[in-house]
Short mmCIF file of C-alpha atoms in Angstrom, two decimals:
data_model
loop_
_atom_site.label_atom_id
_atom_site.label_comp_id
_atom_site.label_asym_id
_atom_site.label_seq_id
_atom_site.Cartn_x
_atom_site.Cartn_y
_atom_site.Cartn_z
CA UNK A 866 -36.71 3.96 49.82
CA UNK A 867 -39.09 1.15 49.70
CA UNK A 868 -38.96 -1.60 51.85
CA UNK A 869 -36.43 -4.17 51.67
CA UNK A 870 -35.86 -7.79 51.44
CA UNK A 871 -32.28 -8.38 52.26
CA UNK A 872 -30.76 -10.81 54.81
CA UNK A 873 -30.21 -8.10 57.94
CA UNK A 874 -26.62 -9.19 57.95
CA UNK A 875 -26.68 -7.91 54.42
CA UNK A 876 -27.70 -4.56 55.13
CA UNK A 877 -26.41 -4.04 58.26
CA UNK A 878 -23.07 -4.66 56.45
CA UNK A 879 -23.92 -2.34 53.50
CA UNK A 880 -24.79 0.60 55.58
CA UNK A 881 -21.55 0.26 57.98
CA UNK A 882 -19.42 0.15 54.88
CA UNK A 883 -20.71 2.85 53.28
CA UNK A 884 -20.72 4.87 56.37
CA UNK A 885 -16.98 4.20 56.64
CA UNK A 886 -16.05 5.25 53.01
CA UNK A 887 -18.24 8.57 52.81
CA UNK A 888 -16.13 9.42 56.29
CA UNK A 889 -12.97 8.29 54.31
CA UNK A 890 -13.51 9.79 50.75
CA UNK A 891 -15.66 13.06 52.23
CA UNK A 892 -13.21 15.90 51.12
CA UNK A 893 -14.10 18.20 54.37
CA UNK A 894 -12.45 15.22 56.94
CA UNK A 895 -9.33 14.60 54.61
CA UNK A 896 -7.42 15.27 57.72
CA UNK A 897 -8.62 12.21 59.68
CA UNK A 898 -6.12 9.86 59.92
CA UNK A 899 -7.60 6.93 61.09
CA UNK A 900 -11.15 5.21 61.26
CA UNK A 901 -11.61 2.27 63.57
CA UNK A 902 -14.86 0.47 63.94
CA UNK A 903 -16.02 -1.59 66.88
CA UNK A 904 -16.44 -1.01 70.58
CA UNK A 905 -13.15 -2.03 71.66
CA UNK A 906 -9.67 -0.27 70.30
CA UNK A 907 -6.12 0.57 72.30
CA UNK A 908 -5.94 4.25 72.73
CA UNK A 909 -2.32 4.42 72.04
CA UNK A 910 -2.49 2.83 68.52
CA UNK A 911 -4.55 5.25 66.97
CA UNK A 912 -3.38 7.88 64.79
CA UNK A 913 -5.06 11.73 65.54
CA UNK A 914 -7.33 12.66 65.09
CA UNK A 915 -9.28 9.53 64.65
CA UNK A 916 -12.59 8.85 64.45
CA UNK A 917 -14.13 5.81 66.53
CA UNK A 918 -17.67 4.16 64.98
CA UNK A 919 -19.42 2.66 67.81
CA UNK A 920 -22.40 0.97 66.97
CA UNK A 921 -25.23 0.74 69.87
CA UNK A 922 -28.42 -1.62 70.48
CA UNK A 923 -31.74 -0.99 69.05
CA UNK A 924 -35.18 -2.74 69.11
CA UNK A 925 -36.95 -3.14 66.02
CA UNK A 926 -40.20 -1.49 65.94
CA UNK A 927 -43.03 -3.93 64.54
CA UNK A 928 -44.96 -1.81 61.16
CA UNK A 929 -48.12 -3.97 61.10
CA UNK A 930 -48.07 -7.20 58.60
CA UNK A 931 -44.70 -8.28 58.02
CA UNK A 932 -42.73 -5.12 58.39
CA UNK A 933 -40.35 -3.78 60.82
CA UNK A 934 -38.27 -0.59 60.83
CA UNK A 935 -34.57 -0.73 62.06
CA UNK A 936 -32.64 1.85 62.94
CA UNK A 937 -29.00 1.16 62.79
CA UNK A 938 -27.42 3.44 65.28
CA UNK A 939 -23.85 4.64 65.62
CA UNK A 940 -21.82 7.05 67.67
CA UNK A 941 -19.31 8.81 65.70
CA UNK A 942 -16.59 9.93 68.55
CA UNK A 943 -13.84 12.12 67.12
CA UNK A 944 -10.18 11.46 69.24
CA UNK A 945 -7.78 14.20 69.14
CA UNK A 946 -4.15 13.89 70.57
CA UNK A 947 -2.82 17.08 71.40
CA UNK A 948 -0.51 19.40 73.96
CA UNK A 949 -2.63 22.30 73.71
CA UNK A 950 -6.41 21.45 75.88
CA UNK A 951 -7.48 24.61 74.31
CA UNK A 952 -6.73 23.56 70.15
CA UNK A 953 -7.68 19.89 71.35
CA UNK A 954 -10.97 20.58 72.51
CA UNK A 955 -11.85 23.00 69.42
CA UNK A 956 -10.60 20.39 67.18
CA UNK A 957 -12.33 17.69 68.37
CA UNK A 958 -15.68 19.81 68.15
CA UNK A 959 -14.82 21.18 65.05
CA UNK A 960 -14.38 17.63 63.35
CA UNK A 961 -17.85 16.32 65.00
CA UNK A 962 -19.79 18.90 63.50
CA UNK A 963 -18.51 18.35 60.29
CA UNK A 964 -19.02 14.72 60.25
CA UNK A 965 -22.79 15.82 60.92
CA UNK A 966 -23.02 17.86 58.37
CA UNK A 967 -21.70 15.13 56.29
CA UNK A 968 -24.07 12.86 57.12
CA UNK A 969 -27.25 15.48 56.95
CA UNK A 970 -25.90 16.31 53.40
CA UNK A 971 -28.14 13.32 51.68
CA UNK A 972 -30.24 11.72 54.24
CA UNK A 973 -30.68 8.47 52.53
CA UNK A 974 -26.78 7.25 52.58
CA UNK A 975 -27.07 7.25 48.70
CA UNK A 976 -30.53 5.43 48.78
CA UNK A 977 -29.41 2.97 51.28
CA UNK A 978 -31.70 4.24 53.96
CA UNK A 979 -35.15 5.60 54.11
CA UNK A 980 -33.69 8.83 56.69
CA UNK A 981 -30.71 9.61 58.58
CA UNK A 982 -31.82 11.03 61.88
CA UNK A 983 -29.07 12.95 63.97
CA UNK A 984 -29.89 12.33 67.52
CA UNK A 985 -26.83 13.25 69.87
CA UNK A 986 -24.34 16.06 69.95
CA UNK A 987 -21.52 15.94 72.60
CA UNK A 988 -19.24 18.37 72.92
CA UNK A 989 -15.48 18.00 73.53
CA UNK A 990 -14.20 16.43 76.53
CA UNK A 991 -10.94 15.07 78.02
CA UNK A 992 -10.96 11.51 77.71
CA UNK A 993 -10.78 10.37 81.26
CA UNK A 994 -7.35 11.81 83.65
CA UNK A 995 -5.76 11.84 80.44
CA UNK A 996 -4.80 15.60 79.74
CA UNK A 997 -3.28 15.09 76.17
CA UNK A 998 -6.13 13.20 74.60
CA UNK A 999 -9.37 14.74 73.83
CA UNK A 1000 -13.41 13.90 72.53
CA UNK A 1001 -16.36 15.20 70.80
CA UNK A 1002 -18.95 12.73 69.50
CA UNK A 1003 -22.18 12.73 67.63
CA UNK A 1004 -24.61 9.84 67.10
CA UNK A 1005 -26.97 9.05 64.38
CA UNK A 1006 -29.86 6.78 63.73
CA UNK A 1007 -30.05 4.98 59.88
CA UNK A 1008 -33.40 4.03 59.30
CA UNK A 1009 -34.72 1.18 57.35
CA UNK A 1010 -37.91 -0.85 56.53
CA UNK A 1011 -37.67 -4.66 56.01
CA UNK A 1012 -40.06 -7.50 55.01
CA UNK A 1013 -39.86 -9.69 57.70
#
């Protein structure tokens, strides 16, 4: 990808959307039932599994001239309901690892991005004292240049 010269809102926006329908549309997590984006969301309203895009902070690293490389990062945390730990946990694991192997299957985002970097794996937890509700998460970095 060569380097762009869109308003950062602009791609920012393009990447998160597109991130959301390839997780929507990707035959492999047809069983997700609900994708919610943002760092805040009430536990009880979401439909398992789920998967929860958190986006984090990043600094922009300076490429000489007017250039900068930004990598868009986002956690990718898989919530599974269930009465069984055991199938919970697996689930919730199971579903992570497949949304990273969605994401590693083109590492450009459709030519959005220069590279798709996986960077975290977690696996499955119990989401806090809660013993019906249950975690796995991976987190990826979407790398771009700009002309800045």
């Amino acid at each position: 990808m060569s380097v762009s010269k869109k308003p950062l809102v602009e791609l920012f926006n393009e990447i998160r959307e597109k991130i959301i329908t390839l997780l929507k549309e990707h035959e492999s997590l047809s069983e997700i039932k609900d994708i919610v984006y943002g760092e805040r969301q009430r536990i009880g309203v979401l439909k398992s599994p789920a998967i929860w895009i958190v986006p984090e902070s990043y600094q922009p690293e300076l490429r000489g001239g007017r250039t900068a490389q930004h990598d868009f990062t986002f956690d990718f945390v898989v919530l599974v309901k269930g009465n069984n730990p055991q199938e919970a946990l697996k689930k919730a694991e199971r579903l992570s690892m497949t949304i990273y192997d969605v994401f590693t299957e083109d590492r450009t985002l459709d030519g959005l991005v220069s590279d798709v970097r996986p960077m975290r794996v977690d696996p499955a937890y119990e989401a806090g004292n809660n013993t019906q509700l249950y975690w796995s998460a991976v987190q990826f970095i979407f790398r771009l240049q700009r002309r800045e």
